[in-house]
């Protein structure tokens, strides 16, 4: 796909492998008013180190890099699928945009990363919770050098006022510097308040009892069920026999509840826990260490179950309800391939989504059944390979 942006010749030469938009040409001014506002309103100085959080497929970084060729653009995303696509798109345009680089969580977690960038740019996702956005802002502030600044591109009707209030919590000088088409606003924040924060300070300890045992694990504001074990996951764990598996696959592990509870209950079983969110994987790995399970629990950041070695005799999942049908069909199709013959996948689904998930799982496995009663707030579905 060819990208066009007004008369900017560098941006007009950008090519991307894929975006959510269809067609051979993406016109930034018409198709991405939030990105157009940022490209026109953010003035970067040559040599500045700029970190773009939640970069997605890399399109935003490419356009901003073309608009500011003298700045060094660092692109980051917690989703490993997005990160890989961004890396490919940056490589595709390296000849015309040598100032871009994709960085992963290992770069962000370094102690030296604190205070290492001059500018943070963040486009809050309209579907993200306010707590996730607040946590991202706080992490971003930790990375800013003295005198650094943060830019948020928000929508006045979709969280914009609250996003501005969040910035006031971490910065002393916050104001709107530009307005664009469709209600978008560009916020600039300067003067970080209390100084650098360790990312571990964002975590909280959650305590819960299940299957006759007490667990104390960590979570973060950006993760699902950050305050404790959710009702759906509890139903899943309490309704499945965890005593006999040899090798279990936890699909979408989050902070680790399913896989780590299973490994604790079954002292001889091994678990492989997979999530696309690198932040979730980091927390789950630390939780495995807390429980002394690091030798029997492997935690992997991946968006492709096909790359996970070996096969399994049990798979469990509290799947992402918001994912599109094609993504879920691919996910469950790969899960079926990883299961040994006649072994089963169990997944917990909110009642609202039962019909949708039944159809998708049956398409992937050729069979599906209710493992728990079908009239509860949550339902556990099962399918065998």
Short mmCIF file of C-alpha atoms in Angstrom, two decimals:
data_model
loop_
_atom_site.label_atom_id
_atom_site.label_comp_id
_atom_site.label_asym_id
_atom_site.label_seq_id
_atom_site.Cartn_x
_atom_site.Cartn_y
_atom_site.Cartn_z
CA UNK A 1 0.00 0.00 0.00
CA UNK A 2 1.33 3.42 -0.97
CA UNK A 3 1.06 6.26 1.56
CA UNK A 4 0.32 9.84 0.50
CA UNK A 5 0.50 12.90 2.75
CA UNK A 6 -0.06 16.31 1.16
CA UNK A 7 3.13 17.43 -0.60
CA UNK A 8 5.58 15.59 1.63
CA UNK A 9 7.62 13.65 -0.91
CA UNK A 10 9.24 11.41 1.69
CA UNK A 11 5.88 10.35 3.11
CA UNK A 12 4.53 9.89 -0.41
CA UNK A 13 7.19 7.24 -1.04
CA UNK A 14 6.32 5.16 2.04
CA UNK A 15 5.01 1.67 1.41
CA UNK A 16 3.42 -0.54 4.05
CA UNK A 17 2.74 -4.25 3.92
CA UNK A 18 -0.66 -3.99 5.54
CA UNK A 19 -2.96 -1.60 7.34
CA UNK A 20 -6.56 -1.83 8.46
CA UNK A 21 -7.47 0.31 5.46
CA UNK A 22 -8.22 -1.28 2.11
CA UNK A 23 -7.13 -0.17 -1.32
CA UNK A 24 -3.76 0.54 -2.96
CA UNK A 25 -3.36 4.08 -1.59
CA UNK A 26 -3.71 5.45 1.94
CA UNK A 27 -4.21 9.21 2.04
CA UNK A 28 -3.21 10.30 5.52
CA UNK A 29 -5.13 13.59 5.42
CA UNK A 30 -8.40 11.84 4.57
CA UNK A 31 -8.02 8.40 6.12
CA UNK A 32 -6.04 9.15 9.30
CA UNK A 33 -6.94 12.62 10.65
CA UNK A 34 -5.30 11.84 14.01
CA UNK A 35 -1.99 11.00 12.32
CA UNK A 36 -2.23 14.03 10.03
CA UNK A 37 -2.70 16.26 13.10
CA UNK A 38 0.37 14.77 14.79
CA UNK A 39 2.54 15.05 11.68
CA UNK A 40 1.62 18.70 11.23
CA UNK A 41 1.55 19.74 14.89
CA UNK A 42 4.56 18.00 16.47
CA UNK A 43 7.78 19.87 15.76
CA UNK A 44 10.85 17.78 16.52
CA UNK A 45 14.43 18.99 16.69
CA UNK A 46 17.20 17.28 14.75
CA UNK A 47 18.91 14.73 16.96
CA UNK A 48 16.03 14.30 19.39
CA UNK A 49 15.28 10.76 20.54
CA UNK A 50 11.57 10.10 20.07
CA UNK A 51 9.65 7.07 21.34
CA UNK A 52 6.30 6.20 19.75
CA UNK A 53 4.28 4.00 22.12
CA UNK A 54 1.70 1.51 20.80
CA UNK A 55 3.10 1.90 17.29
CA UNK A 56 0.82 -0.73 15.73
CA UNK A 57 1.95 -1.75 12.25
CA UNK A 58 4.45 1.12 12.12
CA UNK A 59 2.52 3.45 9.80
CA UNK A 60 2.42 6.26 12.36
CA UNK A 61 6.14 6.03 12.96
CA UNK A 62 6.88 6.05 9.25
CA UNK A 63 4.81 9.18 8.60
CA UNK A 64 6.16 11.01 11.68
CA UNK A 65 9.69 9.98 10.75
CA UNK A 66 9.22 11.32 7.23
CA UNK A 67 7.89 14.61 8.61
CA UNK A 68 10.88 14.89 10.99
CA UNK A 69 13.84 13.25 9.21
CA UNK A 70 16.39 14.65 11.63
CA UNK A 71 14.88 12.98 14.70
CA UNK A 72 15.65 9.43 15.77
CA UNK A 73 12.32 7.56 15.94
CA UNK A 74 11.98 4.52 18.22
CA UNK A 75 8.84 2.42 17.73
CA UNK A 76 7.41 0.15 20.41
CA UNK A 77 4.31 -1.98 20.91
CA UNK A 78 3.39 -4.52 23.60
CA UNK A 79 1.77 -6.78 20.99
CA UNK A 80 4.37 -9.06 19.40
CA UNK A 81 2.37 -9.34 16.18
CA UNK A 82 2.25 -5.56 15.79
CA UNK A 83 5.92 -5.30 16.68
CA UNK A 84 6.94 -7.79 14.00
CA UNK A 85 4.82 -6.05 11.35
CA UNK A 86 6.28 -2.68 12.35
CA UNK A 87 9.77 -4.15 12.06
CA UNK A 88 9.01 -5.39 8.54
CA UNK A 89 7.52 -2.06 7.46
CA UNK A 90 10.50 -0.14 8.85
CA UNK A 91 12.87 -2.45 6.98
CA UNK A 92 10.82 -1.99 3.79
CA UNK A 93 11.36 1.79 4.00
CA UNK A 94 14.90 1.83 5.40
CA UNK A 95 16.40 3.36 2.26
CA UNK A 96 14.31 6.54 2.53
CA UNK A 97 13.80 6.56 6.32
CA UNK A 98 17.02 5.43 8.01
CA UNK A 99 16.07 7.30 11.20
CA UNK A 100 13.59 4.64 12.43
CA UNK A 101 14.21 1.73 14.77
CA UNK A 102 11.87 -0.80 16.42
CA UNK A 103 12.54 -1.57 20.11
CA UNK A 104 11.10 -4.32 22.29
CA UNK A 105 10.33 -4.61 25.99
CA UNK A 106 13.89 -5.61 26.83
CA UNK A 107 14.98 -2.15 25.72
CA UNK A 108 12.28 -0.44 27.80
CA UNK A 109 13.06 -2.45 30.93
CA UNK A 110 16.73 -1.50 31.07
CA UNK A 111 17.63 0.73 33.99
CA UNK A 112 19.40 2.97 31.48
CA UNK A 113 16.14 3.48 29.58
CA UNK A 114 14.91 5.82 32.33
CA UNK A 115 15.47 9.36 31.10
CA UNK A 116 16.75 8.18 27.73
CA UNK A 117 14.25 9.78 25.34
CA UNK A 118 13.45 13.42 24.67
CA UNK A 119 9.92 13.01 23.33
CA UNK A 120 7.11 10.48 23.86
CA UNK A 121 4.26 10.26 21.35
CA UNK A 122 1.14 8.26 22.20
CA UNK A 123 -2.14 7.70 20.36
CA UNK A 124 -4.49 6.24 23.03
CA UNK A 125 -6.62 3.43 21.63
CA UNK A 126 -10.31 4.28 21.83
CA UNK A 127 -11.02 0.74 23.03
CA UNK A 128 -8.41 0.75 25.82
CA UNK A 129 -9.55 1.30 29.38
CA UNK A 130 -8.65 4.54 31.10
CA UNK A 131 -6.53 2.60 33.58
CA UNK A 132 -4.44 1.12 30.76
CA UNK A 133 -3.95 4.55 29.22
CA UNK A 134 -2.99 6.04 32.60
CA UNK A 135 -0.44 3.26 33.13
CA UNK A 136 1.07 3.88 29.69
CA UNK A 137 1.40 7.60 30.43
CA UNK A 138 3.16 6.85 33.71
CA UNK A 139 5.57 4.40 32.07
CA UNK A 140 6.26 6.95 29.35
CA UNK A 141 7.11 9.64 31.88
CA UNK A 142 9.72 7.36 33.42
CA UNK A 143 11.53 7.24 30.08
CA UNK A 144 11.66 11.01 29.51
CA UNK A 145 14.86 12.96 29.95
CA UNK A 146 14.87 16.15 32.01
CA UNK A 147 12.99 18.81 30.07
CA UNK A 148 11.38 16.19 27.86
CA UNK A 149 7.83 16.34 26.59
CA UNK A 150 4.96 14.00 25.83
CA UNK A 151 2.36 14.32 23.08
CA UNK A 152 -1.06 12.66 23.11
CA UNK A 153 -3.43 12.64 20.16
CA UNK A 154 -6.94 12.35 21.57
CA UNK A 155 -10.55 12.85 20.54
CA UNK A 156 -12.65 15.41 22.36
CA UNK A 157 -15.62 13.04 22.64
CA UNK A 158 -13.71 9.79 23.24
CA UNK A 159 -11.81 10.21 26.48
CA UNK A 160 -10.03 13.42 25.50
CA UNK A 161 -10.90 15.37 28.65
CA UNK A 162 -9.95 12.44 30.87
CA UNK A 163 -6.71 11.91 28.98
CA UNK A 164 -5.83 15.54 29.62
CA UNK A 165 -6.59 15.07 33.33
CA UNK A 166 -4.29 12.03 33.40
CA UNK A 167 -1.45 14.08 31.99
CA UNK A 168 -1.97 16.66 34.73
CA UNK A 169 -1.34 13.86 37.22
CA UNK A 170 2.17 13.26 35.89
CA UNK A 171 3.16 16.63 34.39
CA UNK A 172 3.04 20.23 35.58
CA UNK A 173 2.40 21.90 32.22
CA UNK A 174 -0.31 20.45 29.95
CA UNK A 175 -2.13 22.24 27.14
CA UNK A 176 -3.78 21.73 23.75
CA UNK A 177 -1.43 22.88 20.99
CA UNK A 178 -3.47 21.97 17.90
CA UNK A 179 -6.88 20.82 16.77
CA UNK A 180 -7.65 18.73 13.71
CA UNK A 181 -10.50 17.39 11.64
CA UNK A 182 -13.09 15.12 13.21
CA UNK A 183 -12.65 16.37 16.76
CA UNK A 184 -9.02 15.34 17.31
CA UNK A 185 -6.78 17.35 19.63
CA UNK A 186 -3.02 17.33 20.12
CA UNK A 187 -1.94 17.62 23.77
CA UNK A 188 1.56 18.58 24.86
CA UNK A 189 2.82 17.85 28.40
CA UNK A 190 6.03 19.10 29.99
CA UNK A 191 7.54 19.13 33.45
CA UNK A 192 7.34 15.56 34.74
CA UNK A 193 6.46 15.68 38.43
CA UNK A 194 7.93 13.23 40.90
CA UNK A 195 10.90 11.99 38.87
CA UNK A 196 11.67 8.58 37.36
CA UNK A 197 9.49 5.64 38.29
CA UNK A 198 10.44 1.98 38.24
CA UNK A 199 8.00 -0.06 36.17
CA UNK A 200 7.72 -2.50 39.09
CA UNK A 201 6.08 0.30 41.10
CA UNK A 202 3.07 0.03 38.81
CA UNK A 203 2.40 -3.52 39.93
CA UNK A 204 0.06 -4.61 42.67
CA UNK A 205 -0.12 -7.89 44.60
CA UNK A 206 -3.39 -9.78 44.27
CA UNK A 207 -4.41 -12.53 46.68
CA UNK A 208 -6.99 -15.21 45.89
CA UNK A 209 -7.99 -18.69 47.03
CA UNK A 210 -8.84 -21.49 44.61
CA UNK A 211 -8.79 -25.29 44.68
CA UNK A 212 -7.86 -25.29 48.35
CA UNK A 213 -4.77 -23.12 47.91
CA UNK A 214 -3.91 -19.47 48.40
CA UNK A 215 -2.03 -17.53 45.73
CA UNK A 216 -0.26 -14.18 45.93
CA UNK A 217 0.64 -12.95 42.47
CA UNK A 218 1.41 -9.65 40.78
CA UNK A 219 -0.52 -7.77 38.12
CA UNK A 220 -0.36 -4.43 36.32
CA UNK A 221 -3.02 -1.84 35.44
CA UNK A 222 -2.75 -2.63 31.73
CA UNK A 223 -3.61 -6.32 32.13
CA UNK A 224 -6.98 -8.08 32.12
CA UNK A 225 -8.37 -8.81 35.61
CA UNK A 226 -5.67 -6.68 37.18
CA UNK A 227 -7.37 -6.66 40.60
CA UNK A 228 -7.76 -10.41 41.09
CA UNK A 229 -9.01 -13.66 39.68
CA UNK A 230 -12.02 -13.00 37.46
CA UNK A 231 -15.17 -15.14 37.62
CA UNK A 232 -14.66 -16.66 34.18
CA UNK A 233 -11.13 -17.88 34.89
CA UNK A 234 -12.25 -19.24 38.26
CA UNK A 235 -15.02 -21.26 36.59
CA UNK A 236 -12.56 -22.61 34.03
CA UNK A 237 -10.04 -23.74 36.64
CA UNK A 238 -12.65 -25.25 38.95
CA UNK A 239 -14.47 -27.19 36.21
CA UNK A 240 -11.51 -28.91 34.52
CA UNK A 241 -9.57 -31.89 35.90
CA UNK A 242 -6.03 -30.58 36.38
CA UNK A 243 -4.65 -33.61 38.17
CA UNK A 244 -3.47 -35.74 35.27
CA UNK A 245 -2.08 -33.61 32.44
CA UNK A 246 1.51 -34.04 31.38
CA UNK A 247 1.84 -30.93 29.23
CA UNK A 248 -0.66 -28.04 29.27
CA UNK A 249 -0.99 -25.11 26.88
CA UNK A 250 -2.34 -21.85 28.37
CA UNK A 251 -3.54 -19.69 25.46
CA UNK A 252 -3.64 -15.96 26.30
CA UNK A 253 -2.03 -16.35 29.71
CA UNK A 254 -2.21 -12.72 30.89
CA UNK A 255 -0.53 -12.41 34.28
CA UNK A 256 -0.49 -16.18 34.59
CA UNK A 257 -3.49 -17.33 36.61
CA UNK A 258 -4.50 -20.38 34.55
CA UNK A 259 -1.10 -21.88 33.85
CA UNK A 260 0.39 -21.21 37.26
CA UNK A 261 -2.61 -22.52 39.20
CA UNK A 262 -2.58 -25.64 37.02
CA UNK A 263 1.16 -26.17 37.56
CA UNK A 264 0.72 -25.73 41.31
CA UNK A 265 -2.14 -28.23 41.53
CA UNK A 266 -0.39 -30.79 39.30
CA UNK A 267 3.09 -31.06 40.73
CA UNK A 268 4.33 -33.27 37.89
CA UNK A 269 2.81 -31.37 34.96
CA UNK A 270 4.53 -28.85 32.74
CA UNK A 271 2.84 -25.78 31.30
CA UNK A 272 3.57 -23.53 28.35
CA UNK A 273 1.92 -20.12 28.69
CA UNK A 274 1.52 -17.93 25.61
CA UNK A 275 0.39 -14.32 25.14
CA UNK A 276 0.79 -11.68 22.45
CA UNK A 277 1.27 -8.98 25.11
CA UNK A 278 4.92 -8.75 26.11
CA UNK A 279 4.03 -6.88 29.29
CA UNK A 280 1.74 -9.73 30.35
CA UNK A 281 4.48 -12.24 29.60
CA UNK A 282 6.94 -10.33 31.80
CA UNK A 283 4.50 -10.30 34.73
CA UNK A 284 3.61 -13.98 34.26
CA UNK A 285 7.30 -14.92 34.21
CA UNK A 286 7.91 -13.04 37.46
CA UNK A 287 4.87 -14.76 39.00
CA UNK A 288 6.28 -18.14 38.02
CA UNK A 289 9.44 -17.24 39.91
CA UNK A 290 7.38 -16.14 42.94
CA UNK A 291 5.77 -19.60 43.05
CA UNK A 292 9.00 -21.51 42.39
CA UNK A 293 7.63 -22.84 39.10
CA UNK A 294 10.15 -21.48 36.62
CA UNK A 295 11.46 -24.99 35.85
CA UNK A 296 8.00 -26.29 34.92
CA UNK A 297 6.41 -23.18 33.42
CA UNK A 298 7.60 -21.72 30.13
CA UNK A 299 6.19 -18.30 29.29
CA UNK A 300 6.34 -17.24 25.65
CA UNK A 301 5.49 -14.01 23.82
CA UNK A 302 4.03 -15.07 20.48
CA UNK A 303 1.06 -14.51 18.17
CA UNK A 304 1.57 -17.88 16.44
CA UNK A 305 0.93 -21.11 18.34
CA UNK A 306 2.44 -22.98 15.41
CA UNK A 307 5.90 -21.87 16.53
CA UNK A 308 5.51 -23.45 19.98
CA UNK A 309 7.48 -26.73 20.03
CA UNK A 310 5.95 -30.05 21.03
CA UNK A 311 2.38 -31.16 21.53
CA UNK A 312 -0.02 -31.06 24.48
CA UNK A 313 -2.62 -33.21 26.21
CA UNK A 314 -4.64 -30.27 27.54
CA UNK A 315 -5.25 -26.67 26.42
CA UNK A 316 -7.02 -23.96 28.42
CA UNK A 317 -8.00 -20.44 27.41
CA UNK A 318 -9.88 -17.37 28.52
CA UNK A 319 -9.84 -15.94 25.00
CA UNK A 320 -9.99 -12.29 23.91
CA UNK A 321 -13.70 -11.70 23.31
CA UNK A 322 -13.03 -8.61 21.19
CA UNK A 323 -10.85 -10.39 18.59
CA UNK A 324 -12.24 -10.73 15.08
CA UNK A 325 -13.54 -14.06 13.79
CA UNK A 326 -10.63 -14.72 11.41
CA UNK A 327 -8.09 -14.24 14.21
CA UNK A 328 -10.00 -16.56 16.55
CA UNK A 329 -10.46 -19.21 13.86
CA UNK A 330 -6.72 -19.19 13.18
CA UNK A 331 -5.98 -19.31 16.92
CA UNK A 332 -8.20 -22.32 17.59
CA UNK A 333 -7.10 -24.04 14.40
CA UNK A 334 -3.49 -23.87 15.58
CA UNK A 335 -4.56 -25.01 19.06
CA UNK A 336 -6.11 -28.11 17.51
CA UNK A 337 -2.85 -28.87 15.71
CA UNK A 338 -0.92 -28.64 18.99
CA UNK A 339 -3.18 -31.11 20.81
CA UNK A 340 -2.56 -34.84 20.80
CA UNK A 341 -5.37 -37.00 19.36
CA UNK A 342 -8.53 -37.00 21.49
CA UNK A 343 -7.08 -34.43 23.87
CA UNK A 344 -9.20 -31.39 24.63
CA UNK A 345 -9.32 -27.62 24.58
CA UNK A 346 -11.42 -25.91 27.26
CA UNK A 347 -12.27 -22.24 26.99
CA UNK A 348 -14.41 -19.97 29.12
CA UNK A 349 -16.76 -17.58 27.35
CA UNK A 350 -19.04 -14.84 28.59
CA UNK A 351 -22.68 -15.73 27.98
CA UNK A 352 -23.06 -12.86 25.50
CA UNK A 353 -20.49 -14.45 23.17
CA UNK A 354 -21.39 -18.14 23.50
CA UNK A 355 -23.08 -18.53 20.12
CA UNK A 356 -20.23 -16.79 18.31
CA UNK A 357 -17.53 -18.86 19.99
CA UNK A 358 -19.41 -22.14 19.52
CA UNK A 359 -19.48 -21.57 15.77
CA UNK A 360 -15.81 -20.60 15.60
CA UNK A 361 -14.59 -23.51 17.75
CA UNK A 362 -16.72 -26.00 15.82
CA UNK A 363 -15.30 -24.68 12.56
CA UNK A 364 -11.76 -25.19 13.87
CA UNK A 365 -12.24 -28.55 15.62
CA UNK A 366 -15.26 -30.09 13.91
CA UNK A 367 -16.91 -30.51 17.29
CA UNK A 368 -17.84 -28.52 20.39
CA UNK A 369 -19.84 -29.16 23.56
CA UNK A 370 -20.92 -27.43 26.73
CA UNK A 371 -18.68 -28.47 29.61
CA UNK A 372 -20.62 -26.41 32.15
CA UNK A 373 -24.34 -25.44 32.13
CA UNK A 374 -25.22 -23.12 29.28
CA UNK A 375 -27.27 -20.66 31.33
CA UNK A 376 -24.62 -19.11 33.59
CA UNK A 377 -22.93 -15.74 33.27
CA UNK A 378 -19.91 -17.66 31.96
CA UNK A 379 -19.82 -20.95 30.08
CA UNK A 380 -16.97 -23.40 29.56
CA UNK A 381 -16.88 -24.92 26.08
CA UNK A 382 -14.85 -28.01 25.20
CA UNK A 383 -13.62 -29.50 21.93
CA UNK A 384 -11.35 -32.47 21.22
CA UNK A 385 -8.66 -32.87 18.58
#
